[in-house]
Short mmCIF file of C-alpha atoms and ligand atoms in Angstrom, two decimals:
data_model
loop_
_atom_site.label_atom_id
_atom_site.label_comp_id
_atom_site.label_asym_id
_atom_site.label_seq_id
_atom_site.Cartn_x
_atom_site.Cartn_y
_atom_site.Cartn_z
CA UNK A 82 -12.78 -233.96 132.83
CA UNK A 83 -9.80 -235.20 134.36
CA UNK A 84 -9.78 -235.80 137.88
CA UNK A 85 -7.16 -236.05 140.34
CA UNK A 86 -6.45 -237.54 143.74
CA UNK A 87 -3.40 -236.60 146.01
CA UNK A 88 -0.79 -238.62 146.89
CA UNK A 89 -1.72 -242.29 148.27
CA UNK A 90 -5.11 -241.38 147.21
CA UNK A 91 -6.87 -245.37 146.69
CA UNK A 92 -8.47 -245.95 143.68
CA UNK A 93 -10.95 -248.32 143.24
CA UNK A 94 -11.84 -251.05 140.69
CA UNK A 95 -14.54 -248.76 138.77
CA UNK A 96 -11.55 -245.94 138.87
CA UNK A 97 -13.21 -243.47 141.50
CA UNK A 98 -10.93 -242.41 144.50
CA UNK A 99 -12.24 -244.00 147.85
CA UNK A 100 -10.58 -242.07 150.14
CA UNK A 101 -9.64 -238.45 149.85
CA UNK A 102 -10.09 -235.92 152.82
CA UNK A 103 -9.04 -232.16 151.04
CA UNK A 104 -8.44 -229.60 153.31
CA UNK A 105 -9.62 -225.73 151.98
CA UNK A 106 -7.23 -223.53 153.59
CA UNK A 107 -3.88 -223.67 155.52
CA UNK A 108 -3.84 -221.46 158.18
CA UNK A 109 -4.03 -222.41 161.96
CA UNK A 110 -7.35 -224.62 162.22
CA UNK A 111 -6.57 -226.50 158.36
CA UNK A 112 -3.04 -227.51 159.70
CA UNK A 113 -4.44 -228.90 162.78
CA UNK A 114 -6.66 -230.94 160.85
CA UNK A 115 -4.33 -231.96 158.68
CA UNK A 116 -2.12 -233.05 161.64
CA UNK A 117 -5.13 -234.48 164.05
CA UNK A 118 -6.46 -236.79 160.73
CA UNK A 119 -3.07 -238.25 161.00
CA UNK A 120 -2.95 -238.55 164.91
CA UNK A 121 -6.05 -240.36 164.93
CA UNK A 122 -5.12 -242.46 162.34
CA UNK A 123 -6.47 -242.15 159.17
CA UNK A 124 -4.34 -243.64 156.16
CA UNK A 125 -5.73 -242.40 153.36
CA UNK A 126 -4.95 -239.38 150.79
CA UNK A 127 -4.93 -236.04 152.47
CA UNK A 128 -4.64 -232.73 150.76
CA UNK A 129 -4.25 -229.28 151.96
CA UNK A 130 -4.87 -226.64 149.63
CA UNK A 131 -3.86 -222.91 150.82
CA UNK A 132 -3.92 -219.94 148.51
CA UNK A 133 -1.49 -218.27 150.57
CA UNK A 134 2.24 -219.19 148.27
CA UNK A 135 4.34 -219.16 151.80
CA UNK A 136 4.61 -222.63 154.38
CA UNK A 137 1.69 -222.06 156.67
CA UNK A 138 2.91 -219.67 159.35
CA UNK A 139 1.40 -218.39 163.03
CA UNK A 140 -0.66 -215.39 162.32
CA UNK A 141 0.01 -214.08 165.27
CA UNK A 142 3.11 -211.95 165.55
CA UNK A 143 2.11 -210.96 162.59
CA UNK A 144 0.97 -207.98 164.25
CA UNK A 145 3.40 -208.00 166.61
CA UNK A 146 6.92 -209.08 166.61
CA UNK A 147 7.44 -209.46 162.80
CA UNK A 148 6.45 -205.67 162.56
CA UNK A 149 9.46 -205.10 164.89
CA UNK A 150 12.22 -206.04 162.59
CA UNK A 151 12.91 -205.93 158.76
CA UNK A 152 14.23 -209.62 158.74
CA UNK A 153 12.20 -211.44 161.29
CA UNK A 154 10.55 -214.29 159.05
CA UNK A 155 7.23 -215.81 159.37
CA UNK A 156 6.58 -218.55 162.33
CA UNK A 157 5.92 -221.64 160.46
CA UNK A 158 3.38 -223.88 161.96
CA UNK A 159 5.20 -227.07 160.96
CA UNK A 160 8.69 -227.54 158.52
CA UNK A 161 7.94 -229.13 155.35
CA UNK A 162 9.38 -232.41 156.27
CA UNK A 163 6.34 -232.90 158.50
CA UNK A 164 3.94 -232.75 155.81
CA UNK A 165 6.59 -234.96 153.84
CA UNK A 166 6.63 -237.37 156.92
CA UNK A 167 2.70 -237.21 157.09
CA UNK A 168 2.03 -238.41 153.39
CA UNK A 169 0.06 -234.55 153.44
CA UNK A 170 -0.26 -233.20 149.76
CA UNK A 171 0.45 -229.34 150.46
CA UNK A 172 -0.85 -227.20 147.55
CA UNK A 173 0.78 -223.53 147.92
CA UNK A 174 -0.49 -220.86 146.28
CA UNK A 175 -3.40 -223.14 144.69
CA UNK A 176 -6.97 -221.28 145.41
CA UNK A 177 -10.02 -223.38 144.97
CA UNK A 178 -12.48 -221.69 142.54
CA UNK A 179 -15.62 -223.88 143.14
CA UNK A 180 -16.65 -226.87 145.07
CA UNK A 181 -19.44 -229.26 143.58
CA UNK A 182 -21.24 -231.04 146.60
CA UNK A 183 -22.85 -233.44 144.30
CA UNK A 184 -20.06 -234.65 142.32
CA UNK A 185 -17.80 -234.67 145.37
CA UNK A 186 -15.02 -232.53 143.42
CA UNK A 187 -13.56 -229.38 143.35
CA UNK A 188 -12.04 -227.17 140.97
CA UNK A 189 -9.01 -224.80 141.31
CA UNK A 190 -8.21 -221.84 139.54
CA UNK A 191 -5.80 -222.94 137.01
CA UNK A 192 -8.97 -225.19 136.19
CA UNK A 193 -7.57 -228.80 137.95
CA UNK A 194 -10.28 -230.55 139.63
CA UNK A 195 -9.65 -232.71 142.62
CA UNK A 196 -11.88 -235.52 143.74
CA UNK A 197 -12.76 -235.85 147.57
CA UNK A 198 -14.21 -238.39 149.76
CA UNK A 199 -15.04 -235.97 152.46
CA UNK A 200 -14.21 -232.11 152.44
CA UNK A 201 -12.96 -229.76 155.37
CA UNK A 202 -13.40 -225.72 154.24
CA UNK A 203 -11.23 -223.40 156.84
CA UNK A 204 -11.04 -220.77 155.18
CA UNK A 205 -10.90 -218.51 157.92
CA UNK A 206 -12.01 -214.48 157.49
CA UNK A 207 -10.94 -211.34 155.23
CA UNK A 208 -10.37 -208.14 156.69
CA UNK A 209 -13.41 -205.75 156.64
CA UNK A 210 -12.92 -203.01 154.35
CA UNK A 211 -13.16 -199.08 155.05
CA UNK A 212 -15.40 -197.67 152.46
CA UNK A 213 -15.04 -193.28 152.78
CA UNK A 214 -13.52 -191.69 150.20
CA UNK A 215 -9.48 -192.29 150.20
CA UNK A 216 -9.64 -195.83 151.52
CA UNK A 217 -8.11 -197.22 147.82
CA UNK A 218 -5.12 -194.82 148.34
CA UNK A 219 -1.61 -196.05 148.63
CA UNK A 220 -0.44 -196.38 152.13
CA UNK A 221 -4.14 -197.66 153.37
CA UNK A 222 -3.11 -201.31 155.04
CA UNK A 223 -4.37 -204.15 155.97
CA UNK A 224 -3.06 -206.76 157.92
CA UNK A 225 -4.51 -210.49 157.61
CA UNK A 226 -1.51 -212.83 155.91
CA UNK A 227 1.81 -212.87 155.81
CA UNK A 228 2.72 -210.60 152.61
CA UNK A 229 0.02 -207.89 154.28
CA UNK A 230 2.41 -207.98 157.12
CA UNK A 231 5.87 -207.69 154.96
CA UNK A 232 4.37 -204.54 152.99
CA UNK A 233 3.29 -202.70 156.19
CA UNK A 234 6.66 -203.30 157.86
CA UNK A 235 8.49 -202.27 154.40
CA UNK A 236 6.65 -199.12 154.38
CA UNK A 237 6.16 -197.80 157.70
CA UNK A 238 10.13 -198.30 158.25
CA UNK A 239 10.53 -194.60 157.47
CA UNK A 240 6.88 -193.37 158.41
CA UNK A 241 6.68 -190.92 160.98
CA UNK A 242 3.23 -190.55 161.51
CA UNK A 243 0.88 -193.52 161.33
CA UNK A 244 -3.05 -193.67 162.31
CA UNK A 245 -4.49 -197.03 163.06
CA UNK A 246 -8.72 -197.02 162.11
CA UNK A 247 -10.01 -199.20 164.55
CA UNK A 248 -9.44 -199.93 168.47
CA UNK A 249 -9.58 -203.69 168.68
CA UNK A 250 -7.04 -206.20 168.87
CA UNK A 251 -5.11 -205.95 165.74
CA UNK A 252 -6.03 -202.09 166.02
CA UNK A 253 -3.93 -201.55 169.12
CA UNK A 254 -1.51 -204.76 168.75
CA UNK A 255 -0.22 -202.55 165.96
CA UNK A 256 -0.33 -199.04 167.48
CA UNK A 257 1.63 -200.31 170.67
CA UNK A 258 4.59 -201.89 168.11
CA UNK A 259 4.69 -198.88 166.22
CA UNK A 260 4.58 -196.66 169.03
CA UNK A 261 7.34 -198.44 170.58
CA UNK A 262 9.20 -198.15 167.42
CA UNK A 263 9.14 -194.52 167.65
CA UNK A 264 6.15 -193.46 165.58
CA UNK A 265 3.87 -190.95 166.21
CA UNK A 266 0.72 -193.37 166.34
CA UNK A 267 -2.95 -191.81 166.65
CA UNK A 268 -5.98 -194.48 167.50
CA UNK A 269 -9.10 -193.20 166.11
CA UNK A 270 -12.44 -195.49 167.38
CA UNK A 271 -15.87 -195.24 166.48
CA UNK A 272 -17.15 -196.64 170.00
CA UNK A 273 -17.39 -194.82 173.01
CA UNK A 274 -14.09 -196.89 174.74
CA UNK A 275 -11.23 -199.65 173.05
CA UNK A 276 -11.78 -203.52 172.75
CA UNK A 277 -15.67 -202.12 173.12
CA UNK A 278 -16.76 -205.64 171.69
CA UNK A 279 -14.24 -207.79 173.47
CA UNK A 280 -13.67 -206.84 176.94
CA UNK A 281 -14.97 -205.38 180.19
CA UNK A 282 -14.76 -201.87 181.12
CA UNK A 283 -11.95 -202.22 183.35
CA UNK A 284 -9.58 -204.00 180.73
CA UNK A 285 -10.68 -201.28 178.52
CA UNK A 286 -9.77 -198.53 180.58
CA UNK A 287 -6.68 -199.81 181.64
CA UNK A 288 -5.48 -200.74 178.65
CA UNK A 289 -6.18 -197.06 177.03
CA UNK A 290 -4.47 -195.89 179.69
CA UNK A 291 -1.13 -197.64 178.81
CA UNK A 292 -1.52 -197.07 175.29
CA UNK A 293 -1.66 -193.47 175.89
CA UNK A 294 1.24 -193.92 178.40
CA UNK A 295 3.32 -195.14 175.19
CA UNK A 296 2.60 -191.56 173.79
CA UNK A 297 -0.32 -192.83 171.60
CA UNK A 298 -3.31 -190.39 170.85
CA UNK A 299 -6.65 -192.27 171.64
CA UNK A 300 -9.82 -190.71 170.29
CA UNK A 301 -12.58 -192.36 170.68
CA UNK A 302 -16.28 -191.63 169.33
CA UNK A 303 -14.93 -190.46 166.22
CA UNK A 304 -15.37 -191.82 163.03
CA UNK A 305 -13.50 -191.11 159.76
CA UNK A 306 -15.05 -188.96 156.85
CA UNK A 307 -12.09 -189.61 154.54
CA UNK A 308 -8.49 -190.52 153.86
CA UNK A 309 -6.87 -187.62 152.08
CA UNK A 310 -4.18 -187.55 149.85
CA UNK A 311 -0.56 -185.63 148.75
CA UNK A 312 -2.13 -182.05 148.05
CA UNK A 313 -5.66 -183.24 149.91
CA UNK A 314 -6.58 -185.06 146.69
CA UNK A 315 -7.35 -188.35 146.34
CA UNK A 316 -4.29 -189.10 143.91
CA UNK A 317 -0.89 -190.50 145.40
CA UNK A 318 0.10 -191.21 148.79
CA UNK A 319 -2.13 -190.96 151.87
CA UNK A 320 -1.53 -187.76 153.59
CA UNK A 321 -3.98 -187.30 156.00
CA UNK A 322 -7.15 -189.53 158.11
CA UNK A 323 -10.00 -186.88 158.25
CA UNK A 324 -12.13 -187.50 161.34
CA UNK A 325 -15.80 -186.85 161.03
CA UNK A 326 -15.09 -183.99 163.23
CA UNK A 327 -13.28 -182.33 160.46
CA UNK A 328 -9.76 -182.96 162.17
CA UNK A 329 -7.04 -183.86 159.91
CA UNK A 330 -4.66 -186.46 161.18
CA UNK A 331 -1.15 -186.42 159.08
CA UNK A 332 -0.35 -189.82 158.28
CA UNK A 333 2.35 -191.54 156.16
CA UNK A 334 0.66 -194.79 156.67
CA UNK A 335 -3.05 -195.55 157.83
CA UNK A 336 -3.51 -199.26 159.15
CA UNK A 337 -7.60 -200.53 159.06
CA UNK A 338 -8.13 -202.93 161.44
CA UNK A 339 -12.31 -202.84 161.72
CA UNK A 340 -12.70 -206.42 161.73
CA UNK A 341 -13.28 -209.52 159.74
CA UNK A 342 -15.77 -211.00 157.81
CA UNK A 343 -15.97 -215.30 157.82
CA UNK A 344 -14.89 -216.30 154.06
CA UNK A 345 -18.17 -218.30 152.89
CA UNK A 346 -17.76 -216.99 149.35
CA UNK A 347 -17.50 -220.82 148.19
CA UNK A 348 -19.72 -222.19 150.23
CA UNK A 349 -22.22 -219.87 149.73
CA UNK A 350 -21.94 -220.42 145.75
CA UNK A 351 -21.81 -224.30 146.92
CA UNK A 352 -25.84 -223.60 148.30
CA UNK A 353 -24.43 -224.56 151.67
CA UNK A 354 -25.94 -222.82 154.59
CA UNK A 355 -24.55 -219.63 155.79
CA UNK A 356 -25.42 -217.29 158.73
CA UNK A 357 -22.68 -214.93 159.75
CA UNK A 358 -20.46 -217.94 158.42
CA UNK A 359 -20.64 -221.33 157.48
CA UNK A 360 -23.30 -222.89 159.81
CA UNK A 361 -22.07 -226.11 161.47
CA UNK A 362 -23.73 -228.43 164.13
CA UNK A 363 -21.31 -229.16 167.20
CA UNK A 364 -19.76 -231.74 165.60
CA UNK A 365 -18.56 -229.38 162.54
CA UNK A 366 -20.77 -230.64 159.99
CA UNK A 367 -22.38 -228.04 157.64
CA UNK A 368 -25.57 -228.57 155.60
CA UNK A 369 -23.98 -230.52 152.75
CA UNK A 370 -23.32 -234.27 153.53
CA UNK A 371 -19.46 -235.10 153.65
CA UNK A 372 -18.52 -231.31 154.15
CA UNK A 373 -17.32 -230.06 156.97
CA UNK A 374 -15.94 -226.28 158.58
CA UNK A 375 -13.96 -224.86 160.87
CA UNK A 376 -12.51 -221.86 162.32
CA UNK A 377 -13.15 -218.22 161.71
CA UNK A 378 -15.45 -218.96 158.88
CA UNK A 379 -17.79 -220.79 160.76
CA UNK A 380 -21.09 -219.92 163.40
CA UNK A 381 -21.50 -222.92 165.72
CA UNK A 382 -23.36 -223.77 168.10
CA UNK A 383 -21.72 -222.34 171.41
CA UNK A 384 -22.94 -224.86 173.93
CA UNK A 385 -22.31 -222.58 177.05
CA UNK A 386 -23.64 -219.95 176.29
CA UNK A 387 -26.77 -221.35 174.71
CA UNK A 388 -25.89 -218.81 171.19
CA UNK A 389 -24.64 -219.45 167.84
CA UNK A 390 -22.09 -217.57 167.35
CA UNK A 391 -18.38 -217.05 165.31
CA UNK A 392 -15.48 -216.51 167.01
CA UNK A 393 -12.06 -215.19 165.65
CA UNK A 394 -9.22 -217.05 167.79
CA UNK A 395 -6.41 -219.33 167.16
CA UNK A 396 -7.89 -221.43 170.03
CA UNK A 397 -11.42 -221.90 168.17
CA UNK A 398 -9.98 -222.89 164.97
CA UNK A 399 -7.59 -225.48 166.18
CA UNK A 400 -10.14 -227.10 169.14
CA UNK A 401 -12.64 -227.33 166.35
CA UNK A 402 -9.94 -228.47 164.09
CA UNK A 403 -9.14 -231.72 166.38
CA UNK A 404 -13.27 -232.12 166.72
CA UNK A 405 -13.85 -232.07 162.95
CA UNK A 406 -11.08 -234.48 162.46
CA UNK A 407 -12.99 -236.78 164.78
CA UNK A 408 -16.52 -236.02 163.29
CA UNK A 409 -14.70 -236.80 159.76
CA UNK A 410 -13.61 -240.27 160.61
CA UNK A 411 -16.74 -241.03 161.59
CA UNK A 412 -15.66 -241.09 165.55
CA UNK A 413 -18.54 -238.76 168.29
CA UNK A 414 -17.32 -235.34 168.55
CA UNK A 415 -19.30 -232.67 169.91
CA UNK A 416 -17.20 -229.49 170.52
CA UNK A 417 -17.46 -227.95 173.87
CA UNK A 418 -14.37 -226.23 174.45
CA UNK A 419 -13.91 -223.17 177.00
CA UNK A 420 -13.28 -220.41 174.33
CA UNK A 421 -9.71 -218.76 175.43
CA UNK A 422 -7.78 -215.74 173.60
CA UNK A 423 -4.84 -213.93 173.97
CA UNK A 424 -3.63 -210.70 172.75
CA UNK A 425 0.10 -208.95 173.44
CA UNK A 426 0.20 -205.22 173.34
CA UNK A 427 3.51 -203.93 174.36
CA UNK A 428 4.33 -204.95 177.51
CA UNK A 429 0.56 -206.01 178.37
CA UNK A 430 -0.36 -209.90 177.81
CA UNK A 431 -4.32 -210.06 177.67
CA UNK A 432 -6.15 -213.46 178.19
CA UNK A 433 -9.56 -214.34 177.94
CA UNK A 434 -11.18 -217.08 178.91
CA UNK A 435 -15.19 -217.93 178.66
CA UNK A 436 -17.69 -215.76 176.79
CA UNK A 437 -18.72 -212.84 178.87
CA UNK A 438 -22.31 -213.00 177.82
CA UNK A 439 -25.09 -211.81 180.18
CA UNK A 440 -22.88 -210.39 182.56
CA UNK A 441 -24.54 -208.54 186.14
CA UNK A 442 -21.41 -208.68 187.99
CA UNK A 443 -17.44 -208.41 188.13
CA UNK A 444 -15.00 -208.52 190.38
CA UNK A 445 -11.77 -207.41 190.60
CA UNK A 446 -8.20 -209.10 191.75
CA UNK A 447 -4.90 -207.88 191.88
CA UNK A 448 -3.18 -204.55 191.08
CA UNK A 449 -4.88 -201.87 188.14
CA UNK A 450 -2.02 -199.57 188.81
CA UNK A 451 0.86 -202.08 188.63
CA UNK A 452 -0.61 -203.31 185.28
CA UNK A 453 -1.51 -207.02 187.09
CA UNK A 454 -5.36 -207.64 187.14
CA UNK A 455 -7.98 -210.22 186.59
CA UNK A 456 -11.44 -209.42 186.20
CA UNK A 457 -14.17 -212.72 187.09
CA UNK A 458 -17.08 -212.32 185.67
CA UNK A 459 -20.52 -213.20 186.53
CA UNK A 460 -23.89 -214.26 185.55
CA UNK A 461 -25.86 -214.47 188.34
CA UNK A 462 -24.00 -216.82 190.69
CA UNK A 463 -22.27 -218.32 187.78
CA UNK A 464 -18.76 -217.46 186.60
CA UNK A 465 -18.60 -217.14 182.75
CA UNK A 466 -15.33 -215.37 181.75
CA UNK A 467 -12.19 -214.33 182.87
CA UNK A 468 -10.05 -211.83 181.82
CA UNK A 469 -6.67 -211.14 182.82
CA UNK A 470 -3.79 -208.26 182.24
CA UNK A 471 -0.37 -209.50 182.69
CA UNK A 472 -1.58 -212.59 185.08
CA UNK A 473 -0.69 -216.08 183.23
CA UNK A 474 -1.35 -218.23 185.84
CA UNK A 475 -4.47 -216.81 186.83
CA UNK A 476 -5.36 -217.55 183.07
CA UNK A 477 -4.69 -221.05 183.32
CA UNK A 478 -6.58 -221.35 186.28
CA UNK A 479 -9.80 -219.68 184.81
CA UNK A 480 -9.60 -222.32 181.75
CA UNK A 481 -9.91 -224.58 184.51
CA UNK A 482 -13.03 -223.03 186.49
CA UNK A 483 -14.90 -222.87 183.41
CA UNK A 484 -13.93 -225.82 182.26
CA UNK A 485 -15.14 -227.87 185.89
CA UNK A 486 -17.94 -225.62 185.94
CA UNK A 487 -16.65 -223.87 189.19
CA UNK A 488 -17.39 -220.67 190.49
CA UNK A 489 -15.96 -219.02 192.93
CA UNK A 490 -16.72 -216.75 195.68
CA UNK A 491 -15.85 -213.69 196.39
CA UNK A 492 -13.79 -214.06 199.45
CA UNK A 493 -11.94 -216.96 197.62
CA UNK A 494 -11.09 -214.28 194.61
CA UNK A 495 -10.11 -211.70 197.69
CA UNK A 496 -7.87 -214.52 199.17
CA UNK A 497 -5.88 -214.94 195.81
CA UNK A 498 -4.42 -217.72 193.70
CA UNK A 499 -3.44 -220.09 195.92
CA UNK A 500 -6.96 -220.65 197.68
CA UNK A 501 -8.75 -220.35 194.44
CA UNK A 502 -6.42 -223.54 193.46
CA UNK A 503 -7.24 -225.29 196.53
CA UNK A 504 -10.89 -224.44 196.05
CA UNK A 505 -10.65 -225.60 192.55
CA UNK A 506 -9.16 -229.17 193.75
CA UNK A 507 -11.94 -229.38 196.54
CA UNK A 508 -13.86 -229.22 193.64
CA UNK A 509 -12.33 -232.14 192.22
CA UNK A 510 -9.99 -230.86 189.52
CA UNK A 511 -6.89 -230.69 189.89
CA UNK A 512 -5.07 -226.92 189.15
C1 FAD B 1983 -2.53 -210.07 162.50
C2 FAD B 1983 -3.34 -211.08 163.28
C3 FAD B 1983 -3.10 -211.24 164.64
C4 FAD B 1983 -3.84 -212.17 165.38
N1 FAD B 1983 -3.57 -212.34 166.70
C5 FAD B 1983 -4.22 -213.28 167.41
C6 FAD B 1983 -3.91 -213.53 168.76
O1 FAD B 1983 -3.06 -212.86 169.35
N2 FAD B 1983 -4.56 -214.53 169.40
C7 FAD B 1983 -5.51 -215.30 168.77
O2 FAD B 1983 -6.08 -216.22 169.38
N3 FAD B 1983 -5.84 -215.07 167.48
C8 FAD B 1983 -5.22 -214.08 166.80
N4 FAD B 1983 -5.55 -213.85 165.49
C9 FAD B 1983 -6.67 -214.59 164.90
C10 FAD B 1983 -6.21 -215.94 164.41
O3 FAD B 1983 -5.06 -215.82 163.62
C11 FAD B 1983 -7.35 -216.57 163.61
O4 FAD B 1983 -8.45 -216.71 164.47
C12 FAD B 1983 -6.93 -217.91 163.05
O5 FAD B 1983 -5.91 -217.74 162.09
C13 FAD B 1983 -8.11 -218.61 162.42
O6 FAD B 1983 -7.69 -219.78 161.80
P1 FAD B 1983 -8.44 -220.34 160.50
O7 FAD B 1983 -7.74 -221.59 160.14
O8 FAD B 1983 -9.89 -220.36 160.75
O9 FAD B 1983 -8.20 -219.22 159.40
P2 FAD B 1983 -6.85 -218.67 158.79
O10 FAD B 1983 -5.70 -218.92 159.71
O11 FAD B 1983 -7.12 -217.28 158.36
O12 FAD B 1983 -6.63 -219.56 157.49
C14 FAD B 1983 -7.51 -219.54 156.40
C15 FAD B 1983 -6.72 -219.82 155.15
O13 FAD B 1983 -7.61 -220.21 154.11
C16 FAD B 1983 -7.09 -219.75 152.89
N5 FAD B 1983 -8.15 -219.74 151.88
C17 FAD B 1983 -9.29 -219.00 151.89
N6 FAD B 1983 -10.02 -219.26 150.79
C18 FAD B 1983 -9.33 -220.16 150.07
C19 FAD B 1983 -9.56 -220.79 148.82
N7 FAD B 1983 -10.66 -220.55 148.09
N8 FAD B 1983 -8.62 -221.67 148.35
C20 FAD B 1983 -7.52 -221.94 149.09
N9 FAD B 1983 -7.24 -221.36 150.27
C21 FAD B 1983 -8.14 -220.49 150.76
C22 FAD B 1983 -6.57 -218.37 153.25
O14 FAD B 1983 -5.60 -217.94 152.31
C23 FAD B 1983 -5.96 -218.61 154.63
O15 FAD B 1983 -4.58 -218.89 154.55
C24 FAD B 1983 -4.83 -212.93 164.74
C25 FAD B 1983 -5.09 -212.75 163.37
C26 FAD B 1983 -4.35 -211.84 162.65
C27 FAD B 1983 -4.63 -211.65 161.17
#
């Protein structure tokens, strides 16, 4: 077996590599861990392997401004020089097969194996898969990576009518570009109201509201019996989205956007613990001694909250990214970041900040009907989350609550901005 270090890997007397962090996967939280390894100074060989063949790239606009025009390239995270300038071994287009936690080595598929010292899997998440009748049929879409993106643009250039399964983020990121390209979108959600999972009722309501102000069709409570094709067969191009209701929806293109599921498939074949992802401690350490995980593959322990739980965010993978790369060099890291997300859809900028777990109480600031709105919410006397439409600074300034631990009252919320700043520096941070 021959077995390989990357570049400025050290080899020992007896011949085995000493140091040799590999990074599984290049998307947002591998990069950062690439780049944090570096920042806190580790010297030694550093690979980053990424089955996806293009320069890691924001994912994004991927659902949102690269949809909006034919030429609009991928966001790269970081120009190859930077990797050059980093001594940081980037493997394109290389997909690791297997991982042996004994040996310490991994295998790719066109059968290398690599030797590491310690091992970092962010692998992130695939995109759940519809399974009615139909959902194999070309013109059925996903959207996760970069060519997903390319072939949905390419094809719904000339596509009148387009359905989007699923009312989430990616769900309605993608109806609100296409509608606003001048498609005939229809939203079709199985829950009773949009971003069901993710936000509070207000948000939700509001934000259906706009959608269907863009001249998209929202139906809610209504499932999908099966994706029919040219002549209602199941042959060809997709024709039609059948609702359970028996309603069929003409559609040149159908986009699914039902979720994601964490990508454990090698660390589940490694024997390394997995529940609803890889399982990591707060310092990003799974069950298998020199491996680590990050990102949308992973359930952690959320300390705020008291839960394990997985979250999907750029924010989460790179935060845990910057804690790993601590927790790998050996350094105390215990990750305890306020959990933040963001999500454009047409002219509405959504931020989230905190979990909104156990919530008896919200309350409302700013303007619903202008489109300008935050939403605090409580747990008992306790702010937990904060989500805003189209309010930036108000954002920032909830990072910064949950962050001191700071809750504020209601008249302070009624007052505005400013005097929830100055309550926040009373507090002792600064806003
Ligand atoms: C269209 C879209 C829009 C989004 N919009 C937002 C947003 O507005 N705000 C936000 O906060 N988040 C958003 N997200 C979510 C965000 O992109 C993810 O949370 C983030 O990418 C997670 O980073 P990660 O490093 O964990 O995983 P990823 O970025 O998914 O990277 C994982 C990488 O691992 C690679 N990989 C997997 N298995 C292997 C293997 N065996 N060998 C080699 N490589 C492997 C994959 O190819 C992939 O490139 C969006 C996601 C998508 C898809």
């Amino acid at each position: 077996m021959s077995v390989r270090g990357g570049p400025g890997a050290r080899v020992t007397g007896d011949g085995t590599l000493d140091e040799h962090i590999i990074i599984i996967g290049a998307g947002h939280g591998g990069v950062q861990a690439a780049t944090s390894l570096r920042e806190e100074g580790y010297q030694g060989a550093l690979t980053l392997v990424s089955a996806d063949p293009e320069l890691p790239y924001h994912k994004p606009p991927l659902s949102k401004t690269f949809l909006k025009a034919q030429d609009a390239a991928p966001q790269i995270l970081k120009a190859q020089m930077f990797y050059d300038a980093q001594n940081i071994a980037l493997r394109l287009g290389s997909t690791v097969a297997s991982i042996d936690p004994t040996a310490r080595t991994l295998t790719l598929e066109d059968g290398a194996t690599l030797a590491w010292s310690k091992l970092l899997l962010a692998t992130g998440a695939r995109p759940r898969r519809l399974a009615v009748p139909g959902s194999e049929l070309d013109g059925v879409f996903y959207l996760r990576e970069c060519a997903d993106a390319r072939l949905l643009r390419e094809r719904t250039a000339a596509a009148g009518d387009v359905v989007v399964i699923g009312g989430g983020f990616i769900g309605l990121e993608v109806a609100a570009t296409m509608a606003m390209s001048g498609k005939r979108v229809t939203v079709v959600e199985a829950a009773d109201r949009l971003l069901g999972r993710a936000v509070s009722a207000p948000v939700s309501s509001h934000m259906r509201a706009y959608h269907e102000g863009l001249g998209i069709r929202v139906l809610t409570r209504t499932g999908v019996r099966q994706i029919s094709g040219q002549d209602g067969d199941q042959d060809g191009g997709v024709r039609a989205v059948v609702t359970d209701a028996g309603e069929a929806i003409p559609a040149d293109a159908v986009l699914v956007g039902i979720g994601a599921e964490p990508d454990t498939r090698l660390a589940e074949a490694a024997g390394i613990l997995c529940d609803n992802g890889i399982r990591v401690d707060a310092a990003c350490r799974t069950s298998a001694p020199g491996i680590f995980a990050i990102g949308d593959c992973v359930s952690f322990p959320h300390q705020a909250s008291g839960r394990v739980l997985r979250l999907e965010s750029v924010q989460n993978a790179t935060d845990q990214a910057r804690c790993a790369a601590k927790a790998m060099l050996g350094r105390p890291a215990d990750f305890d970041a306020v959990a933040w997300f963001w999500s454009d859809q047409g002219e509405r900028k959504l931020q989230m900040a905190g979990l909104a777990f156990d919530i008896d109480r919200q309350v409302l600031s700013g303007d619903l009907d202008a489109g300008a709105f935050a939403v605090f919410l409580f747990s008992g006397e306790r702010l937990v989350a904060l989500e805003t439409v189209n309010r930036p600074g108000e954002h920032m300034l909830g990072r910064r609550m949950l962050a001191a631990g700071f809750s504020p009252t209601d008249a302070q919320i009624a007052e505005g901005p400013a005097a929830l700043k100055a309550a926040l520096a009373a507090h002792g941070m600064s806003p």
